[in-house]
Amino acid sequence: MATLQMLTTPSLFYVFVAFLYTIVVVSGQFTRFSKLELPPGVIGPESAAFRGLILSEGPFTTVDDGRILKWQGPTVGFVDFAYTSPARTKQFCDGTTDPNKGPICGRPLALTFQPTTGILYIVDAFLGLLAVGPNGGLATQLAGGFKFLNGVDVDLLTGNVYFSDVSLTYDIRNTTQPGFKPDSTGRFLRYNTLTRQVSVLLTGLSGGGGPAVSYDGTFVLVPELGGNRISKYWLLGPKANTVEPFVGNVGNPNKIKRAARNGEFWVAVSNGLVPPAPLITPQGVRFNSNGVVLQTVSFATQFFNKTISLVQEQNGNLYVGSRFTNFIGVYSN
Ligand SMILES: *[C@@H]1O[C@H](CO)[C@@H](O)[C@H](O)[C@H]1NC(C)=O
Ligand SMILES: *[C@@H]1O[C@H](CO)[C@@H](O)[C@H](O)[C@H]1NC(C)=O
């Protein structure tokens, strides 16, 4: 009763409204959930990207059967946009979940648009680093000979492409085989779009994840899925070309994406993946450029006991990707 009476006095009422506004609108708790369903039989929307800054298109997503699909709205759903393997046929590959078809069908795991040119950069677990133009279709390989690429981002200032290689010894198929043990042979690499050369920037990483370049191009964040940490690799300034610890104790960070607010990031975390725990708790964690955690959002209800690979903020929503679902989760306020 006391509380209600207090709320009926105008000043406290406005304080209360302002308080609610802060929680719901400014911080955003992302409590509403909906799904963008993949076509029947298709699974594994590991990543997502949007094209265009104001009237954005998408999400575009990479799926298990080797395609890159584009969301065309609720009445049409997802349609074909691009693919990575020249050997891929729709008849043999569409809808497949057979990992052994990966080398033929392709298995794209991450994608990012270069906003000024509309070029889509893709890493594929079997086919390396690729790019495709604004109309999609068969992507062109830029660099090959890798065992297991899984993250990519483009530096908005220089156009350089940063990507990660999970391992020198095992590929994506091995990760689900009995007795599989991850190692620490992961690498962080750069593709220079002018010279078309690949440079190895870091070696000895414990599993890959998706790197993210800061919006001002001063650094790139490099996650280690099995190492439970994120490092900061400086690109500009006095510490350029050196690496330092950024955040430790992150439970299995996979892809990192720039958040809507400049200088902030979202990382997809799957606590309990490595070493394996009885229950995986998937979360989105938002942090600033100094590694201070600003927010944690749990996805455990809709992604119960599942690993997630991506949290992408777009127009105030969080798009959540997983290798094990037939939908992209959309969390909104
Ligand atoms: C990984 O899996 C492939 C395909 O099943 C197999 O040929 C290869 O020997 C495995 N490699 C390791 C390191 O387990
Ligand atoms: C979570 O998934 C793992 C692996 O599939 C399984 O062994 C475990 O029992 C699951 N945990 C719960 C609480 O369902």
GROMACS .gro file of C-alpha atoms and ligand atoms in nm:
model
  361
    1MET     CA    1   0.000   0.000   0.000
    2ALA     CA    2   0.272   0.242   0.099
    3THR     CA    3   0.446   0.184  -0.229
    4LEU     CA    4   0.131   0.247  -0.429
    5GLN     CA    5   0.062   0.570  -0.245
    6MET     CA    6   0.411   0.686  -0.307
    7LEU     CA    7   0.376   0.611  -0.673
    8THR     CA    8   0.065   0.824  -0.697
    9THR     CA    9   0.255   1.135  -0.592
   10PRO     CA   10   0.366   1.295  -0.919
   11SER     CA   11   0.735   1.354  -0.852
   12LEU     CA   12   0.801   0.998  -0.740
   13PHE     CA   13   0.590   0.872  -1.026
   14TYR     CA   14   0.819   1.047  -1.275
   15VAL     CA   15   1.126   0.917  -1.098
   16PHE     CA   16   0.977   0.571  -1.131
   17VAL     CA   17   0.904   0.621  -1.502
   18ALA     CA   18   1.256   0.754  -1.558
   19PHE     CA   19   1.390   0.450  -1.376
   20LEU     CA   20   1.189   0.214  -1.596
   21TYR     CA   21   1.299   0.405  -1.905
   22THR     CA   22   1.661   0.363  -1.804
   23ILE     CA   23   1.622  -0.009  -1.760
   24VAL     CA   24   1.409  -0.085  -2.060
   25VAL     CA   25   1.520   0.163  -2.323
   26VAL     CA   26   1.872   0.274  -2.241
   27SER     CA   27   2.023  -0.046  -2.106
   28GLY     CA   28   1.781  -0.278  -2.283
   29GLN     CA   29   1.714  -0.613  -2.125
   30PHE     CA   30   1.628  -0.792  -2.451
   31THR     CA   31   1.345  -0.989  -2.296
   32ARG     CA   32   1.130  -1.031  -2.609
   33PHE     CA   33   1.218  -1.322  -2.834
   34SER     CA   34   1.134  -1.423  -3.188
   35LYS     CA   35   1.287  -1.650  -3.451
   36LEU     CA   36   1.397  -1.609  -3.810
   37GLU     CA   37   1.338  -1.966  -3.930
   38LEU     CA   38   1.575  -2.122  -4.185
   39PRO     CA   39   1.429  -2.311  -4.484
   40PRO     CA   40   1.300  -2.660  -4.390
   41GLY     CA   41   1.579  -2.903  -4.300
   42VAL     CA   42   1.851  -2.638  -4.291
   43ILE     CA   43   2.051  -2.581  -3.971
   44GLY     CA   44   2.353  -2.399  -3.837
   45PRO     CA   45   2.325  -2.019  -3.876
   46GLU     CA   46   2.670  -1.973  -3.727
   47SER     CA   47   2.705  -1.606  -3.818
   48ALA     CA   48   2.511  -1.307  -3.941
   49ALA     CA   49   2.585  -0.973  -4.106
   50PHE     CA   50   2.379  -0.680  -4.230
   51ARG     CA   51   2.440  -0.471  -4.541
   52GLY     CA   52   2.398  -0.095  -4.553
   53LEU     CA   53   2.397   0.154  -4.272
   54ILE     CA   54   2.054   0.319  -4.277
   55LEU     CA   55   1.807   0.095  -4.462
   56SER     CA   56   1.993  -0.221  -4.384
   57GLU     CA   57   1.934  -0.552  -4.563
   58GLY     CA   58   1.959  -0.887  -4.394
   59PRO     CA   59   2.059  -1.063  -4.192
   60PHE     CA   60   2.279  -1.264  -4.425
   61THR     CA   61   2.382  -1.591  -4.263
   62THR     CA   62   2.613  -1.890  -4.319
   63VAL     CA   63   2.452  -2.234  -4.284
   64ASP     CA   64   2.559  -2.596  -4.248
   65ASP     CA   65   2.479  -2.697  -4.607
   66GLY     CA   66   2.733  -2.448  -4.744
   67ARG     CA   67   2.511  -2.160  -4.849
   68ILE     CA   68   2.499  -1.797  -4.754
   69LEU     CA   69   2.135  -1.703  -4.720
   70LYS     CA   70   1.968  -1.363  -4.709
   71TRP     CA   71   1.660  -1.281  -4.500
   72GLN     CA   72   1.394  -1.121  -4.722
   73GLY     CA   73   1.135  -1.052  -4.456
   74PRO     CA   74   0.873  -1.270  -4.285
   75THR     CA   75   0.663  -1.352  -4.592
   76VAL     CA   76   0.955  -1.470  -4.808
   77GLY     CA   77   1.199  -1.591  -4.541
   78PHE     CA   78   1.558  -1.681  -4.631
   79VAL     CA   79   1.668  -1.704  -4.997
   80ASP     CA   80   1.997  -1.811  -5.160
   81PHE     CA   81   2.259  -1.537  -5.184
   82ALA     CA   82   2.606  -1.687  -5.228
   83TYR     CA   83   2.816  -2.005  -5.195
   84THR     CA   84   3.183  -2.082  -5.152
   85SER     CA   85   3.261  -2.407  -5.333
   86PRO     CA   86   3.281  -2.431  -5.715
   87ALA     CA   87   3.195  -2.803  -5.679
   88ARG     CA   88   2.870  -2.733  -5.494
   89THR     CA   89   2.540  -2.842  -5.652
   90LYS     CA   90   2.202  -2.764  -5.499
   91GLN     CA   91   2.085  -3.122  -5.557
   92PHE     CA   92   2.376  -3.276  -5.365
   93CYS     CA   93   2.411  -3.014  -5.094
   94ASP     CA   94   2.093  -2.822  -5.010
   95GLY     CA   95   1.970  -2.926  -4.667
   96THR     CA   96   2.262  -3.157  -4.594
   97THR     CA   97   2.392  -3.187  -4.239
   98ASP     CA   98   2.660  -3.444  -4.330
   99PRO     CA   99   2.995  -3.299  -4.221
  100ASN     CA  100   3.177  -3.520  -4.473
  101LYS     CA  101   3.012  -3.329  -4.755
  102GLY     CA  102   3.178  -3.011  -4.628
  103PRO     CA  103   3.477  -3.013  -4.864
  104ILE     CA  104   3.238  -3.033  -5.163
  105CYS     CA  105   2.948  -2.821  -5.039
  106GLY     CA  106   3.153  -2.572  -4.839
  107ARG     CA  107   3.096  -2.467  -4.481
  108PRO     CA  108   3.109  -2.085  -4.448
  109LEU     CA  109   3.146  -1.989  -4.082
  110ALA     CA  110   3.174  -1.611  -4.077
  111LEU     CA  111   3.106  -1.312  -4.297
  112THR     CA  112   3.146  -0.937  -4.294
  113PHE     CA  113   3.060  -0.661  -4.539
  114GLN     CA  114   3.303  -0.394  -4.650
  115PRO     CA  115   3.045  -0.113  -4.625
  116THR     CA  116   3.182   0.119  -4.895
  117THR     CA  117   3.220  -0.142  -5.171
  118GLY     CA  118   2.948  -0.386  -5.067
  119ILE     CA  119   3.199  -0.672  -5.099
  120LEU     CA  120   3.119  -0.960  -4.867
  121TYR     CA  121   3.421  -1.131  -4.710
  122ILE     CA  122   3.365  -1.491  -4.605
  123VAL     CA  123   3.572  -1.750  -4.422
  124ASP     CA  124   3.489  -2.112  -4.493
  125ALA     CA  125   3.603  -2.402  -4.274
  126PHE     CA  126   3.729  -2.588  -4.581
  127LEU     CA  127   3.778  -2.327  -4.853
  128GLY     CA  128   3.969  -2.048  -4.682
  129LEU     CA  129   3.913  -1.677  -4.724
  130LEU     CA  130   3.677  -1.569  -5.001
  131ALA     CA  131   3.494  -1.263  -5.129
  132VAL     CA  132   3.177  -1.211  -5.330
  133GLY     CA  133   3.030  -0.899  -5.491
  134PRO     CA  134   2.701  -0.728  -5.409
  135ASN     CA  135   2.498  -0.965  -5.630
  136GLY     CA  136   2.622  -1.281  -5.459
  137GLY     CA  137   2.670  -1.613  -5.642
  138LEU     CA  138   2.997  -1.810  -5.639
  139ALA     CA  139   3.256  -1.644  -5.417
  140THR     CA  140   3.620  -1.607  -5.526
  141GLN     CA  141   3.893  -1.758  -5.311
  142LEU     CA  142   4.145  -1.498  -5.191
  143ALA     CA  143   4.361  -1.728  -4.978
  144GLY     CA  144   4.352  -2.105  -4.927
  145GLY     CA  145   4.545  -2.391  -4.771
  146PHE     CA  146   4.396  -2.356  -4.424
  147LYS     CA  147   4.250  -2.632  -4.208
  148PHE     CA  148   3.978  -2.447  -4.021
  149LEU     CA  149   3.909  -2.075  -4.062
  150ASN     CA  150   3.622  -1.945  -3.852
  151GLY     CA  151   3.622  -1.568  -3.798
  152VAL     CA  152   3.663  -1.258  -4.016
  153ASP     CA  153   3.635  -0.881  -3.994
  154VAL     CA  154   3.736  -0.591  -4.216
  155ASP     CA  155   3.921  -0.276  -4.107
  156LEU     CA  156   3.690   0.004  -4.214
  157LEU     CA  157   3.982   0.247  -4.265
  158THR     CA  158   4.246   0.043  -4.448
  159GLY     CA  159   4.027  -0.226  -4.601
  160ASN     CA  160   4.256  -0.496  -4.456
  161VAL     CA  161   4.086  -0.820  -4.361
  162TYR     CA  162   4.158  -0.992  -4.029
  163PHE     CA  163   4.073  -1.357  -3.980
  164SER     CA  164   4.131  -1.652  -3.751
  165ASP     CA  165   4.238  -2.010  -3.804
  166VAL     CA  166   4.130  -2.251  -3.531
  167SER     CA  167   4.401  -2.514  -3.570
  168LEU     CA  168   4.691  -2.642  -3.778
  169THR     CA  169   4.602  -3.004  -3.696
  170TYR     CA  170   4.226  -3.059  -3.694
  171ASP     CA  171   3.929  -2.945  -3.901
  172ILE     CA  172   3.565  -2.880  -3.818
  173ARG     CA  173   3.464  -3.246  -3.862
  174ASN     CA  174   3.707  -3.358  -3.592
  175THR     CA  175   3.546  -3.141  -3.326
  176THR     CA  176   3.243  -3.370  -3.305
  177GLN     CA  177   3.435  -3.700  -3.326
  178PRO     CA  178   3.468  -3.915  -3.011
  179GLY     CA  179   3.782  -3.845  -2.811
  180PHE     CA  180   3.843  -3.510  -2.977
  181LYS     CA  181   4.096  -3.291  -2.793
  182PRO     CA  182   4.145  -2.927  -2.888
  183ASP     CA  183   4.502  -2.793  -2.916
  184SER     CA  184   4.679  -2.458  -2.913
  185THR     CA  185   4.785  -2.418  -3.274
  186GLY     CA  186   4.536  -2.147  -3.366
  187ARG     CA  187   4.646  -1.836  -3.556
  188PHE     CA  188   4.540  -1.479  -3.617
  189LEU     CA  189   4.604  -1.350  -3.968
  190ARG     CA  190   4.575  -1.048  -4.193
  191TYR     CA  191   4.493  -1.034  -4.564
  192ASN     CA  192   4.622  -0.715  -4.723
  193THR     CA  193   4.374  -0.627  -4.995
  194LEU     CA  194   4.630  -0.420  -5.193
  195THR     CA  195   4.922  -0.665  -5.198
  196ARG     CA  196   4.695  -0.974  -5.167
  197GLN     CA  197   4.940  -1.117  -4.915
  198VAL     CA  198   4.854  -1.304  -4.597
  199SER     CA  199   5.058  -1.229  -4.281
  200VAL     CA  200   5.052  -1.438  -3.966
  201LEU     CA  201   5.017  -1.198  -3.670
  202LEU     CA  202   4.973  -1.440  -3.378
  203THR     CA  203   5.036  -1.814  -3.334
  204GLY     CA  204   4.976  -2.064  -3.055
  205LEU     CA  205   4.615  -1.960  -2.991
  206SER     CA  206   4.381  -2.197  -2.809
  207GLY     CA  207   4.106  -2.227  -3.062
  208GLY     CA  208   3.981  -1.950  -3.285
  209GLY     CA  209   3.693  -1.714  -3.257
  210GLY     CA  210   3.580  -1.414  -3.455
  211PRO     CA  211   3.807  -1.110  -3.436
  212ALA     CA  212   3.659  -0.758  -3.440
  213VAL     CA  213   3.837  -0.440  -3.551
  214SER     CA  214   3.753  -0.129  -3.348
  215TYR     CA  215   3.545   0.128  -3.537
  216ASP     CA  216   3.843   0.370  -3.547
  217GLY     CA  217   4.089   0.104  -3.663
  218THR     CA  218   4.325   0.139  -3.367
  219PHE     CA  219   4.305  -0.224  -3.251
  220VAL     CA  220   4.150  -0.561  -3.315
  221LEU     CA  221   4.015  -0.794  -3.049
  222VAL     CA  222   4.116  -1.160  -3.081
  223PRO     CA  223   3.916  -1.422  -2.888
  224GLU     CA  224   4.037  -1.770  -2.795
  225LEU     CA  225   3.742  -2.005  -2.768
  226GLY     CA  226   3.931  -2.267  -2.568
  227GLY     CA  227   4.160  -2.021  -2.391
  228ASN     CA  228   3.874  -1.834  -2.224
  229ARG     CA  229   4.030  -1.497  -2.299
  230ILE     CA  230   4.035  -1.210  -2.545
  231SER     CA  231   4.352  -1.026  -2.649
  232LYS     CA  232   4.395  -0.676  -2.792
  233TYR     CA  233   4.620  -0.651  -3.096
  234TRP     CA  234   4.718  -0.290  -3.162
  235LEU     CA  235   4.707  -0.171  -3.524
  236LEU     CA  236   4.791   0.199  -3.477
  237GLY     CA  237   4.971   0.419  -3.225
  238PRO     CA  238   5.281   0.358  -3.010
  239LYS     CA  239   5.189  -0.005  -2.938
  240ALA     CA  240   5.114  -0.094  -3.303
  241ASN     CA  241   5.184  -0.460  -3.390
  242THR     CA  242   5.195  -0.568  -3.027
  243VAL     CA  243   4.941  -0.771  -2.833
  244GLU     CA  244   4.823  -0.739  -2.474
  245PRO     CA  245   4.565  -0.914  -2.253
  246PHE     CA  246   4.219  -0.759  -2.286
  247VAL     CA  247   3.970  -0.974  -2.092
  248GLY     CA  248   4.038  -1.298  -1.908
  249ASN     CA  249   3.794  -1.545  -1.762
  250VAL     CA  250   3.550  -1.523  -2.050
  251GLY     CA  251   3.375  -1.858  -2.078
  252ASN     CA  252   3.453  -1.978  -2.430
  253PRO     CA  253   3.426  -1.657  -2.634
  254ASN     CA  254   3.345  -1.715  -3.000
  255LYS     CA  255   3.273  -1.430  -3.241
  256ILE     CA  256   3.309  -1.068  -3.134
  257LYS     CA  257   3.112  -0.793  -3.310
  258ARG     CA  258   3.112  -0.417  -3.278
  259ALA     CA  259   2.808  -0.302  -3.078
  260ALA     CA  260   2.586  -0.016  -3.192
  261ARG     CA  261   2.760   0.230  -2.964
  262ASN     CA  262   3.111   0.324  -3.086
  263GLY     CA  263   3.383   0.162  -2.880
  264GLU     CA  264   3.163  -0.120  -2.750
  265PHE     CA  265   3.149  -0.485  -2.847
  266TRP     CA  266   2.932  -0.794  -2.807
  267VAL     CA  267   3.085  -1.137  -2.769
  268ALA     CA  268   2.904  -1.470  -2.794
  269VAL     CA  269   2.997  -1.680  -2.493
  270SER     CA  270   2.922  -2.051  -2.436
  271ASN     CA  271   3.024  -2.126  -2.078
  272GLY     CA  272   3.099  -2.494  -2.033
  273LEU     CA  273   3.208  -2.584  -2.388
  274VAL     CA  274   3.582  -2.636  -2.322
  275PRO     CA  275   3.652  -2.823  -2.099
  276PRO     CA  276   3.311  -2.990  -2.141
  277ALA     CA  277   3.065  -2.925  -1.857
  278PRO     CA  278   2.729  -3.100  -1.801
  279LEU     CA  279   2.544  -2.784  -1.902
  280ILE     CA  280   2.637  -2.512  -2.149
  281THR     CA  281   2.512  -2.165  -2.064
  282PRO     CA  282   2.499  -1.934  -2.367
  283GLN     CA  283   2.528  -1.560  -2.307
  284GLY     CA  284   2.591  -1.233  -2.482
  285VAL     CA  285   2.843  -1.011  -2.308
  286ARG     CA  286   2.882  -0.643  -2.393
  287PHE     CA  287   3.202  -0.463  -2.297
  288ASN     CA  288   3.384  -0.139  -2.372
  289SER     CA  289   3.727  -0.069  -2.528
  290ASN     CA  290   3.896  -0.109  -2.190
  291GLY     CA  291   3.752  -0.455  -2.132
  292VAL     CA  292   3.496  -0.345  -1.874
  293VAL     CA  293   3.188  -0.568  -1.888
  294LEU     CA  294   2.876  -0.351  -1.930
  295GLN     CA  295   2.601  -0.609  -1.968
  296THR     CA  296   2.537  -0.982  -1.976
  297VAL     CA  297   2.227  -1.125  -2.144
  298SER     CA  298   2.135  -1.490  -2.097
  299PHE     CA  299   2.004  -1.692  -2.393
  300ALA     CA  300   1.970  -2.011  -2.188
  301THR     CA  301   1.591  -2.040  -2.226
  302GLN     CA  302   1.579  -2.038  -2.606
  303PHE     CA  303   1.926  -2.190  -2.661
  304PHE     CA  304   1.909  -2.439  -2.376
  305ASN     CA  305   2.239  -2.626  -2.333
  306LYS     CA  306   2.355  -2.509  -2.679
  307THR     CA  307   2.670  -2.332  -2.783
  308ILE     CA  308   2.620  -2.002  -2.961
  309SER     CA  309   2.865  -1.844  -3.199
  310LEU     CA  310   2.741  -1.494  -3.262
  311VAL     CA  311   2.565  -1.196  -3.105
  312GLN     CA  312   2.507  -0.917  -3.356
  313GLU     CA  313   2.338  -0.593  -3.250
  314GLN     CA  314   2.130  -0.426  -3.520
  315ASN     CA  315   1.858  -0.161  -3.486
  316GLY     CA  316   1.832  -0.222  -3.112
  317ASN     CA  317   1.792  -0.601  -3.148
  318LEU     CA  318   2.034  -0.883  -3.076
  319TYR     CA  319   2.062  -1.150  -3.347
  320VAL     CA  320   2.197  -1.475  -3.202
  321GLY     CA  321   2.352  -1.746  -3.418
  322SER     CA  322   2.429  -2.108  -3.331
  323ARG     CA  323   2.569  -2.409  -3.516
  324PHE     CA  324   2.290  -2.621  -3.366
  325THR     CA  325   1.962  -2.444  -3.440
  326ASN     CA  326   1.727  -2.409  -3.737
  327PHE     CA  327   1.671  -2.041  -3.664
  328ILE     CA  328   1.842  -1.713  -3.582
  329GLY     CA  329   1.720  -1.587  -3.246
  330VAL     CA  330   1.613  -1.222  -3.226
  331TYR     CA  331   1.604  -1.058  -2.883
  332SER     CA  332   1.437  -0.719  -2.858
  333ASN     CA  333   1.301  -0.482  -2.597
  334LIG     C1  334   3.966  -3.543  -3.884
  334LIG     O1  335   3.856  -3.599  -3.952
  334LIG     C2  336   3.887  -3.642  -4.083
  334LIG     C3  337   3.757  -3.685  -4.150
  334LIG     O2  338   3.686  -3.777  -4.072
  334LIG     C4  339   3.990  -3.755  -4.074
  334LIG     O3  340   4.026  -3.798  -4.203
  334LIG     C5  341   4.113  -3.704  -3.999
  334LIG     O4  342   4.205  -3.811  -3.980
  334LIG     C6  343   4.076  -3.645  -3.865
  334LIG     N1  344   4.194  -3.579  -3.809
  334LIG     C7  345   4.222  -3.582  -3.680
  334LIG     C8  346   4.341  -3.502  -3.636
  334LIG     O5  347   4.154  -3.644  -3.598
  335LIG     C1  348   2.366  -3.087  -2.220
  335LIG     O1  349   2.420  -3.146  -2.339
  335LIG     C2  350   2.518  -3.246  -2.313
  335LIG     C3  351   2.581  -3.286  -2.443
  335LIG     O2  352   2.485  -3.316  -2.541
  335LIG     C4  353   2.455  -3.361  -2.237
  335LIG     O3  354   2.550  -3.460  -2.210
  335LIG     C5  355   2.396  -3.308  -2.109
  335LIG     O4  356   2.327  -3.411  -2.041
  335LIG     C6  357   2.300  -3.193  -2.136
  335LIG     N1  358   2.258  -3.135  -2.009
  335LIG     C7  359   2.130  -3.117  -1.976
  335LIG     C8  360   2.105  -3.057  -1.840
  335LIG     O5  361   2.037  -3.143  -2.052
   0.00000   0.00000   0.00000
